[in-house]
GROMACS .gro file of C-alpha atoms in nm:
model
  238
    1MET     CA    1  -2.733  -4.572   5.858
    2SER     CA    2  -2.394  -4.713   5.954
    3ILE     CA    3  -2.101  -4.483   6.031
    4GLN     CA    4  -1.914  -4.596   5.719
    5LEU     CA    5  -2.206  -4.523   5.496
    6ARG     CA    6  -2.234  -4.169   5.650
    7GLN     CA    7  -1.855  -4.107   5.595
    8VAL     CA    8  -1.884  -4.210   5.231
    9ARG     CA    9  -2.188  -3.979   5.189
   10ASP     CA   10  -2.014  -3.692   5.351
   11TRP     CA   11  -1.701  -3.721   5.149
   12ALA     CA   12  -1.901  -3.744   4.819
   13ALA     CA   13  -2.089  -3.432   4.913
   14PHE     CA   14  -1.765  -3.250   5.000
   15THR     CA   15  -1.599  -3.353   4.671
   16THR     CA   16  -1.905  -3.244   4.473
   17LEU     CA   17  -1.904  -2.900   4.646
   18LEU     CA   18  -1.528  -2.856   4.564
   19LEU     CA   19  -1.585  -2.943   4.195
   20VAL     CA   20  -1.881  -2.701   4.168
   21ILE     CA   21  -1.663  -2.416   4.327
   22ARG     CA   22  -1.353  -2.497   4.121
   23ALA     CA   23  -1.522  -2.514   3.785
   24PRO     CA   24  -1.590  -2.137   3.733
   25ILE     CA   25  -1.247  -2.056   3.873
   26THR     CA   26  -1.085  -2.286   3.623
   27ARG     CA   27  -1.281  -2.138   3.334
   28ALA     CA   28  -1.187  -1.784   3.446
   29GLN     CA   29  -0.824  -1.876   3.461
   30GLU     CA   30  -0.830  -2.036   3.114
   31GLY     CA   31  -1.004  -1.713   2.983
   32ASN     CA   32  -0.720  -1.513   3.143
   33VAL     CA   33  -0.461  -1.725   2.971
   34ARG     CA   34  -0.612  -1.674   2.638
   35ALA     CA   35  -0.651  -1.309   2.690
   36ASP     CA   36  -0.287  -1.280   2.803
   37THR     CA   37  -0.188  -1.478   2.497
   38VAL     CA   38  -0.357  -1.238   2.263
   39VAL     CA   39  -0.210  -0.929   2.436
   40ALA     CA   40   0.140  -1.087   2.456
   41HIS     CA   41   0.141  -1.208   2.094
   42PRO     CA   42  -0.051  -0.963   1.885
   43ASP     CA   43   0.175  -1.041   1.589
   44ARG     CA   44   0.015  -1.388   1.578
   45GLN     CA   45  -0.316  -1.242   1.463
   46ASN     CA   46  -0.433  -1.141   1.109
   47VAL     CA   47  -0.220  -0.851   1.003
   48TRP     CA   48  -0.298  -0.571   0.751
   49THR     CA   49  -0.001  -0.378   0.604
   50VAL     CA   50  -0.008  -0.057   0.385
   51TRP     CA   51   0.324  -0.038   0.200
   52SER     CA   52   0.502   0.158  -0.069
   53ALA     CA   53   0.810   0.048  -0.259
   54SER     CA   54   1.019   0.241  -0.524
   55ALA     CA   55   1.321   0.197  -0.743
   56HIS     CA   56   1.502   0.437  -0.974
   57GLY     CA   57   1.784   0.418  -1.226
   58GLN     CA   58   1.697   0.059  -1.312
   59PRO     CA   59   1.824  -0.110  -1.634
   60LEU     CA   60   1.608  -0.186  -1.931
   61ALA     CA   61   1.676  -0.373  -2.257
   62THR     CA   62   1.559  -0.137  -2.538
   63ARG     CA   63   1.576  -0.165  -2.919
   64LEU     CA   64   1.883   0.060  -2.905
   65GLY     CA   65   2.065  -0.121  -2.622
   66TYR     CA   66   2.048  -0.099  -2.245
   67ARG     CA   67   1.931   0.214  -2.063
   68TYR     CA   68   1.961   0.287  -1.691
   69ASP     CA   69   1.699   0.546  -1.616
   70ARG     CA   70   1.382   0.337  -1.566
   71GLY     CA   71   1.182   0.363  -1.246
   72LEU     CA   72   0.904   0.173  -1.071
   73VAL     CA   73   0.669   0.284  -0.788
   74ILE     CA   74   0.414   0.051  -0.618
   75VAL     CA   75   0.162   0.127  -0.343
   76GLY     CA   76   0.002  -0.184  -0.197
   77LEU     CA   77  -0.229  -0.327   0.073
   78GLN     CA   78  -0.137  -0.668   0.216
   79LYS     CA   79  -0.333  -0.912   0.431
   80ARG     CA   80  -0.154  -1.171   0.619
   81TRP     CA   81  -0.291  -1.496   0.783
   82PRO     CA   82  -0.077  -1.710   1.019
   83LEU     CA   83  -0.054  -2.072   0.902
   84THR     CA   84   0.181  -2.230   1.151
   85GLU     CA   85   0.451  -2.158   1.411
   86ASN     CA   86   0.706  -2.338   1.629
   87GLN     CA   87   0.648  -2.422   1.991
   88ASP     CA   88   0.789  -2.105   2.142
   89ARG     CA   89   0.622  -1.885   1.873
   90SER     CA   90   0.955  -1.744   1.753
   91LEU     CA   91   0.911  -1.864   1.392
   92GLU     CA   92   0.595  -1.809   1.203
   93LEU     CA   93   0.483  -1.905   0.847
   94ALA     CA   94   0.193  -1.697   0.699
   95TYR     CA   95  -0.005  -1.668   0.380
   96THR     CA   96  -0.031  -1.330   0.212
   97ILE     CA   97  -0.247  -1.155  -0.049
   98ASP     CA   98  -0.149  -0.813  -0.194
   99ILE     CA   99  -0.360  -0.555  -0.370
  100THR     CA  100  -0.166  -0.290  -0.563
  101PRO     CA  101  -0.398  -0.007  -0.670
  102VAL     CA  102  -0.104   0.209  -0.775
  103VAL     CA  103   0.178   0.088  -1.008
  104LEU     CA  104   0.383   0.342  -1.206
  105SER     CA  105   0.645   0.227  -1.452
  106THR     CA  106   0.839   0.535  -1.551
  107GLU     CA  107   1.070   0.618  -1.841
  108MET     CA  108   0.902   0.363  -2.081
  109PRO     CA  109   1.060   0.423  -2.429
  110GLU     CA  110   0.855   0.544  -2.735
  111TYR     CA  111   0.982   0.476  -3.086
  112VAL     CA  112   0.928   0.601  -3.443
  113ILE     CA  113   0.999   0.376  -3.741
  114ARG     CA  114   1.218   0.534  -4.015
  115THR     CA  115   1.317   0.407  -4.353
  116VAL     CA  116   1.686   0.449  -4.431
  117PRO     CA  117   1.938   0.319  -4.693
  118CYS     CA  118   2.065  -0.022  -4.618
  119GLY     CA  119   2.440   0.096  -4.643
  120GLY     CA  120   2.738  -0.128  -4.659
  121SER     CA  121   2.763  -0.358  -4.953
  122SER     CA  122   2.383  -0.371  -5.003
  123PRO     CA  123   2.252  -0.342  -5.365
  124PRO     CA  124   2.176   0.016  -5.489
  125GLY     CA  125   1.833   0.129  -5.392
  126CYS     CA  126   1.814  -0.098  -5.091
  127ARG     CA  127   1.625   0.048  -4.797
  128THR     CA  128   1.552  -0.082  -4.449
  129THR     CA  129   1.353   0.031  -4.138
  130VAL     CA  130   1.513   0.123  -3.801
  131SER     CA  131   1.371   0.227  -3.472
  132VAL     CA  132   1.441   0.566  -3.330
  133LEU     CA  133   1.382   0.667  -2.972
  134SER     CA  134   1.126   0.949  -2.980
  135GLY     CA  135   1.040   0.999  -2.622
  136GLN     CA  136   0.952   0.839  -2.287
  137HIS     CA  137   0.628   0.809  -2.086
  138THR     CA  138   0.496   0.672  -1.749
  139ALA     CA  139   0.268   0.374  -1.762
  140HIS     CA  140  -0.003   0.360  -1.492
  141GLY     CA  141  -0.126   0.024  -1.363
  142ALA     CA  142  -0.302  -0.172  -1.096
  143GLY     CA  143  -0.276  -0.540  -0.997
  144ALA     CA  144  -0.287  -0.807  -0.731
  145ALA     CA  145  -0.059  -1.085  -0.598
  146PRO     CA  146  -0.304  -1.354  -0.473
  147VAL     CA  147  -0.023  -1.603  -0.387
  148GLY     CA  148   0.228  -1.513  -0.131
  149PHE     CA  149   0.411  -1.665   0.167
  150LEU     CA  150   0.591  -1.490   0.449
  151GLY     CA  151   0.822  -1.635   0.702
  152ARG     CA  152   0.880  -1.427   1.029
  153TRP     CA  153   1.148  -1.468   1.298
  154LYS     CA  154   1.055  -1.296   1.621
  155VAL     CA  155   1.391  -1.150   1.738
  156SER     CA  156   1.235  -0.982   2.045
  157ARG     CA  157   0.899  -0.864   2.163
  158ALA     CA  158   0.942  -0.539   1.959
  159LEU     CA  159   1.145  -0.659   1.662
  160GLY     CA  160   1.074  -0.922   1.380
  161LEU     CA  161   1.259  -1.020   1.059
  162GLN     CA  162   1.063  -1.117   0.764
  163LEU     CA  163   1.148  -1.336   0.444
  164ARG     CA  164   0.873  -1.332   0.178
  165ALA     CA  165   0.785  -1.409  -0.181
  166SER     CA  166   0.469  -1.358  -0.389
  167GLY     CA  167   0.335  -1.365  -0.742
  168GLY     CA  168   0.048  -1.214  -0.944
  169VAL     CA  169  -0.056  -0.986  -1.232
  170VAL     CA  170  -0.061  -0.613  -1.316
  171TYR     CA  171  -0.247  -0.428  -1.587
  172PHE     CA  172  -0.098  -0.112  -1.737
  173SER     CA  173  -0.253   0.166  -1.934
  174GLN     CA  174  -0.004   0.110  -2.211
  175ALA     CA  175   0.199  -0.183  -2.337
  176ILE     CA  176   0.529  -0.205  -2.139
  177PRO     CA  177   0.821  -0.183  -2.157
  178ASP     CA  178   0.803  -0.180  -2.537
  179PRO     CA  179   0.515  -0.081  -2.760
  180LEU     CA  180   0.522  -0.443  -2.888
  181GLY     CA  181   0.485  -0.572  -2.538
  182CYS     CA  182   0.160  -0.624  -2.343
  183THR     CA  183  -0.069  -0.423  -2.110
  184LEU     CA  184  -0.127  -0.734  -1.901
  185ASN     CA  185   0.187  -0.865  -1.725
  186PHE     CA  186   0.294  -1.113  -1.470
  187THR     CA  187   0.475  -1.004  -1.170
  188ALA     CA  188   0.682  -1.182  -0.895
  189ASP     CA  189   0.888  -1.057  -0.607
  190ALA     CA  190   1.094  -1.170  -0.317
  191GLY     CA  191   1.233  -0.976  -0.030
  192ILE     CA  192   1.342  -0.923   0.326
  193ALA     CA  193   1.209  -0.680   0.582
  194ALA     CA  194   1.220  -0.583   0.953
  195ASP     CA  195   0.912  -0.488   1.151
  196VAL     CA  196   0.947  -0.273   1.468
  197ARG     CA  197   0.646  -0.255   1.703
  198VAL     CA  198   0.563   0.112   1.809
  199ALA     CA  199   0.236   0.025   1.981
  200ASN     CA  200   0.051  -0.276   2.110
  201LYS     CA  201  -0.072  -0.376   1.763
  202LEU     CA  202   0.102  -0.133   1.532
  203SER     CA  203   0.440  -0.176   1.360
  204LEU     CA  204   0.659   0.002   1.116
  205VAL     CA  205   0.806  -0.200   0.836
  206ALA     CA  206   1.121  -0.138   0.625
  207GLY     CA  207   1.275  -0.370   0.378
  208TRP     CA  208   1.418  -0.448   0.036
  209ARG     CA  209   1.257  -0.646  -0.253
  210LEU     CA  210   1.347  -0.769  -0.600
  211ASN     CA  211   1.049  -0.725  -0.838
  212HIS     CA  212   1.013  -0.883  -1.178
  213ILE     CA  213   0.756  -0.785  -1.442
  214SER     CA  214   0.723  -0.952  -1.784
  215ASN     CA  215   0.453  -1.068  -2.021
  216GLY     CA  216   0.561  -1.435  -2.017
  217GLY     CA  217   0.612  -1.444  -2.393
  218ARG     CA  218   0.265  -1.328  -2.473
  219GLY     CA  219   0.378  -1.016  -2.663
  220GLN     CA  220   0.577  -0.979  -2.976
  221VAL     CA  221   0.868  -0.890  -2.753
  222ASN     CA  222   0.932  -0.962  -2.382
  223PRO     CA  223   1.206  -0.746  -2.240
  224GLY     CA  224   1.141  -0.834  -1.871
  225MET     CA  225   1.207  -0.570  -1.603
  226ASN     CA  226   1.398  -0.653  -1.276
  227SER     CA  227   1.374  -0.375  -1.013
  228ARG     CA  228   1.557  -0.353  -0.682
  229MET     CA  229   1.325  -0.163  -0.456
  230ILE     CA  230   1.322  -0.006  -0.108
  231GLU     CA  231   1.002  -0.055   0.082
  232LEU     CA  232   0.839   0.117   0.376
  233GLY     CA  233   0.513   0.023   0.544
  234LEU     CA  234   0.270   0.029   0.842
  235SER     CA  235   0.121  -0.294   0.993
  236LEU     CA  236  -0.185  -0.331   1.212
  237ALA     CA  237  -0.265  -0.664   1.380
  238ARG     CA  238  -0.635  -0.729   1.424
   0.00000   0.00000   0.00000
Protein backbone atom coordinates (compact mmCIF):
# COMPACT_ATOMS: atom_id res chain seq x y z
CA MET A 1 0.00 0.00 0.00
CA SER A 2 1.39 3.40 -0.95
CA ILE A 3 2.32 5.99 1.64
CA GLN A 4 -0.52 8.32 0.50
CA LEU A 5 -3.15 5.61 0.87
CA ARG A 6 -1.93 4.77 4.37
CA GLN A 7 -2.07 8.47 5.35
CA VAL A 8 -5.64 8.76 4.09
CA ARG A 9 -6.59 5.60 5.98
CA ASP A 10 -4.96 6.85 9.18
CA TRP A 11 -6.67 10.25 8.98
CA ALA A 12 -10.05 8.61 8.36
CA ALA A 13 -9.62 6.32 11.37
CA PHE A 14 -8.54 9.24 13.55
CA THR A 15 -11.51 11.38 12.44
CA THR A 16 -13.95 8.53 13.10
CA LEU A 17 -12.51 8.06 16.60
CA LEU A 18 -12.95 11.75 17.38
CA LEU A 19 -16.58 11.67 16.25
CA VAL A 20 -17.31 8.61 18.38
CA ILE A 21 -15.76 10.25 21.45
CA ARG A 22 -17.43 13.64 20.85
CA ALA A 23 -21.00 12.34 20.30
CA PRO A 24 -21.83 11.37 23.92
CA ILE A 25 -20.13 14.52 25.20
CA THR A 26 -22.24 16.69 22.92
CA ARG A 27 -25.43 14.91 23.96
CA ALA A 28 -24.54 15.35 27.63
CA GLN A 29 -23.89 19.06 27.09
CA GLU A 30 -27.23 19.48 25.32
CA GLY A 31 -28.94 17.68 28.18
CA ASN A 32 -27.25 20.00 30.65
CA VAL A 33 -28.41 23.04 28.67
CA ARG A 34 -31.98 21.80 28.72
CA ALA A 35 -31.78 21.07 32.43
CA ASP A 36 -30.28 24.50 33.12
CA THR A 37 -33.07 26.10 31.08
CA VAL A 38 -35.75 24.36 33.12
CA VAL A 39 -34.14 25.42 36.40
CA ALA A 40 -33.44 28.98 35.27
CA HIS A 41 -36.93 29.53 33.84
CA PRO A 42 -39.47 27.60 35.94
CA ASP A 43 -42.06 30.28 35.12
CA ARG A 44 -42.15 29.03 31.52
CA GLN A 45 -43.71 25.73 32.56
CA ASN A 46 -47.37 24.92 33.16
CA VAL A 47 -48.51 26.82 36.25
CA TRP A 48 -51.22 26.03 38.82
CA THR A 49 -52.56 28.95 40.88
CA VAL A 50 -54.90 28.86 43.87
CA TRP A 51 -56.44 32.31 44.33
CA SER A 52 -59.11 34.21 46.21
CA ALA A 53 -60.64 37.59 45.38
CA SER A 54 -63.09 39.73 47.32
CA ALA A 55 -64.98 43.00 47.06
CA HIS A 56 -67.22 44.86 49.50
CA GLY A 57 -69.43 47.95 49.38
CA GLN A 58 -70.09 47.56 45.64
CA PRO A 59 -72.98 49.37 43.86
CA LEU A 60 -76.14 47.58 42.73
CA ALA A 61 -79.13 48.88 40.78
CA THR A 62 -82.22 47.75 42.73
CA ARG A 63 -85.93 48.37 42.21
CA LEU A 64 -85.66 51.15 44.81
CA GLY A 65 -82.53 52.81 43.43
CA TYR A 66 -78.82 52.20 43.85
CA ARG A 67 -77.40 50.53 46.96
CA TYR A 68 -73.71 50.36 47.91
CA ASP A 69 -73.51 47.41 50.27
CA ARG A 70 -73.12 44.43 47.90
CA GLY A 71 -70.17 42.05 48.25
CA LEU A 72 -68.56 39.31 46.15
CA VAL A 73 -66.11 36.57 47.19
CA ILE A 74 -64.54 34.08 44.76
CA VAL A 75 -62.15 31.18 45.39
CA GLY A 76 -60.59 29.70 42.27
CA LEU A 77 -58.05 27.31 40.79
CA GLN A 78 -56.27 28.33 37.59
CA LYS A 79 -54.23 26.27 35.12
CA ARG A 80 -51.87 28.18 32.82
CA TRP A 81 -50.25 26.92 29.62
CA PRO A 82 -47.50 28.97 27.89
CA LEU A 83 -48.31 29.78 24.25
CA THR A 84 -45.45 31.94 23.02
CA GLU A 85 -42.63 34.20 24.23
CA ASN A 86 -40.12 36.64 22.84
CA GLN A 87 -36.46 35.81 22.22
CA ASP A 88 -35.10 36.74 25.66
CA ARG A 89 -38.13 35.19 27.43
CA SER A 90 -39.04 38.43 29.16
CA LEU A 91 -42.52 38.53 27.62
CA GLU A 92 -44.88 35.55 27.62
CA LEU A 93 -48.42 34.90 26.39
CA ALA A 94 -50.34 32.06 28.06
CA TYR A 95 -53.77 30.43 27.90
CA THR A 96 -55.71 30.01 31.16
CA ILE A 97 -58.66 28.04 32.51
CA ASP A 98 -60.23 28.87 35.88
CA ILE A 99 -62.45 26.67 38.06
CA THR A 100 -64.35 28.61 40.74
CA PRO A 101 -65.90 26.17 43.25
CA VAL A 102 -66.80 28.97 45.67
CA VAL A 103 -68.65 32.12 44.60
CA LEU A 104 -70.54 34.15 47.21
CA SER A 105 -72.70 37.10 46.17
CA THR A 106 -73.73 38.88 49.36
CA GLU A 107 -76.45 41.40 50.20
CA MET A 108 -78.77 40.25 47.40
CA PRO A 109 -82.12 42.09 47.85
CA GLU A 110 -85.44 40.39 48.62
CA TYR A 111 -88.76 42.06 47.88
CA VAL A 112 -92.44 41.79 48.78
CA ILE A 113 -95.15 43.09 46.47
CA ARG A 114 -97.78 45.34 48.05
CA THR A 115 -100.90 46.89 46.64
CA VAL A 116 -101.32 50.58 47.41
CA PRO A 117 -103.53 53.44 46.23
CA CYS A 118 -102.38 55.04 43.01
CA GLY A 119 -102.33 58.52 44.49
CA GLY A 120 -102.00 61.79 42.64
CA SER A 121 -104.76 62.58 40.16
CA SER A 122 -105.65 58.91 39.64
CA PRO A 123 -109.36 57.95 39.54
CA PRO A 124 -110.99 57.00 42.86
CA GLY A 125 -110.43 53.37 43.77
CA CYS A 126 -107.29 53.04 41.62
CA ARG A 127 -104.69 50.77 43.13
CA THR A 128 -101.20 49.73 41.99
CA THR A 129 -98.43 47.37 43.11
CA VAL A 130 -95.05 48.41 44.47
CA SER A 131 -91.92 46.52 45.49
CA VAL A 132 -90.76 46.86 49.06
CA LEU A 133 -87.34 45.70 50.25
CA SER A 134 -87.98 42.92 52.78
CA GLY A 135 -84.47 41.62 53.45
CA GLN A 136 -81.17 40.47 51.98
CA HIS A 137 -79.45 37.13 51.46
CA THR A 138 -76.19 35.56 50.24
CA ALA A 139 -76.35 33.52 47.04
CA HIS A 140 -73.90 30.61 46.80
CA GLY A 141 -72.52 29.59 43.43
CA ALA A 142 -69.84 27.79 41.43
CA GLY A 143 -68.56 28.18 37.91
CA ALA A 144 -65.74 28.09 35.41
CA ALA A 145 -63.95 30.43 33.02
CA PRO A 146 -62.76 28.17 30.18
CA VAL A 147 -61.47 31.01 28.00
CA GLY A 148 -58.67 33.17 29.34
CA PHE A 149 -55.41 34.80 28.28
CA LEU A 150 -52.52 36.06 30.38
CA GLY A 151 -49.60 38.24 29.35
CA ARG A 152 -46.57 38.24 31.66
CA TRP A 153 -43.58 40.57 31.74
CA LYS A 154 -40.58 39.13 33.57
CA VAL A 155 -39.18 42.18 35.35
CA SER A 156 -36.47 40.15 37.12
CA ARG A 157 -35.77 36.56 38.08
CA ALA A 158 -38.01 36.93 41.14
CA LEU A 159 -40.68 39.39 39.91
CA GLY A 160 -43.27 39.25 37.13
CA LEU A 161 -46.15 41.53 36.12
CA GLN A 162 -49.35 40.05 34.67
CA LEU A 163 -52.16 41.39 32.52
CA ARG A 164 -55.10 39.04 31.99
CA ALA A 165 -58.71 38.60 30.91
CA SER A 166 -61.17 35.69 30.98
CA GLY A 167 -64.81 34.75 30.48
CA GLY A 168 -67.15 31.99 31.62
CA VAL A 169 -70.32 31.11 33.53
CA VAL A 170 -71.40 30.81 37.17
CA TYR A 171 -74.45 29.02 38.59
CA PHE A 172 -76.04 30.38 41.79
CA SER A 173 -78.38 28.80 44.31
CA GLN A 174 -80.86 31.65 43.77
CA ALA A 175 -81.61 34.13 41.02
CA ILE A 176 -79.33 37.17 41.29
CA PRO A 177 -79.17 40.03 41.83
CA ASP A 178 -82.96 40.29 41.54
CA PRO A 179 -85.59 37.56 42.07
CA LEU A 180 -86.56 38.12 38.42
CA GLY A 181 -82.99 37.53 37.30
CA CYS A 182 -81.35 34.14 36.60
CA THR A 183 -79.48 31.47 38.52
CA LEU A 184 -77.14 30.83 35.55
CA ASN A 185 -75.11 33.93 34.71
CA PHE A 186 -72.23 34.92 32.48
CA THR A 187 -69.03 36.28 33.97
CA ALA A 188 -66.07 38.20 32.60
CA ASP A 189 -63.11 39.81 34.26
CA ALA A 190 -59.88 41.63 33.53
CA GLY A 191 -57.07 42.50 35.87
CA ILE A 192 -53.44 43.12 36.67
CA ALA A 193 -51.22 41.31 39.17
CA ALA A 194 -47.65 40.86 40.35
CA ASP A 195 -46.04 37.51 41.15
CA VAL A 196 -43.06 37.25 43.49
CA ARG A 197 -41.02 34.06 43.57
CA VAL A 198 -40.41 32.76 47.08
CA ALA A 199 -38.93 29.39 46.08
CA ASN A 200 -37.64 27.69 42.94
CA LYS A 201 -41.15 26.97 41.58
CA LEU A 202 -43.39 28.74 44.10
CA SER A 203 -44.69 32.33 43.80
CA LEU A 204 -47.00 34.64 45.70
CA VAL A 205 -49.53 36.54 43.57
CA ALA A 206 -51.31 39.79 44.44
CA GLY A 207 -53.47 41.88 42.15
CA TRP A 208 -56.65 43.74 41.26
CA ARG A 209 -59.45 42.62 38.97
CA LEU A 210 -62.69 44.02 37.59
CA ASN A 211 -65.40 41.33 37.57
CA HIS A 212 -68.70 41.51 35.68
CA ILE A 213 -71.69 39.20 36.24
CA SER A 214 -74.96 39.38 34.29
CA ASN A 215 -77.51 37.07 32.69
CA GLY A 216 -77.09 38.47 29.18
CA GLY A 217 -80.76 39.47 28.90
CA ARG A 218 -82.04 35.97 29.60
CA GLY A 219 -83.98 37.02 32.71
CA GLN A 220 -86.97 39.32 33.09
CA VAL A 221 -84.50 41.88 34.44
CA ASN A 222 -80.74 42.12 34.00
CA PRO A 223 -79.12 44.48 36.52
CA GLY A 224 -75.49 43.50 35.86
CA MET A 225 -72.98 43.63 38.70
CA ASN A 226 -69.49 45.15 38.37
CA SER A 227 -67.09 44.43 41.23
CA ARG A 228 -63.64 45.85 41.87
CA MET A 229 -61.80 43.03 43.62
CA ILE A 230 -58.54 42.52 45.49
CA GLU A 231 -56.86 39.18 44.76
CA LEU A 232 -54.28 37.03 46.56
CA GLY A 233 -52.94 33.69 45.37
CA LEU A 234 -50.19 31.07 45.36
CA SER A 235 -48.66 29.71 42.13
CA LEU A 236 -46.77 26.46 41.56
CA ALA A 237 -44.86 25.74 38.33
CA ARG A 238 -44.82 22.10 37.25
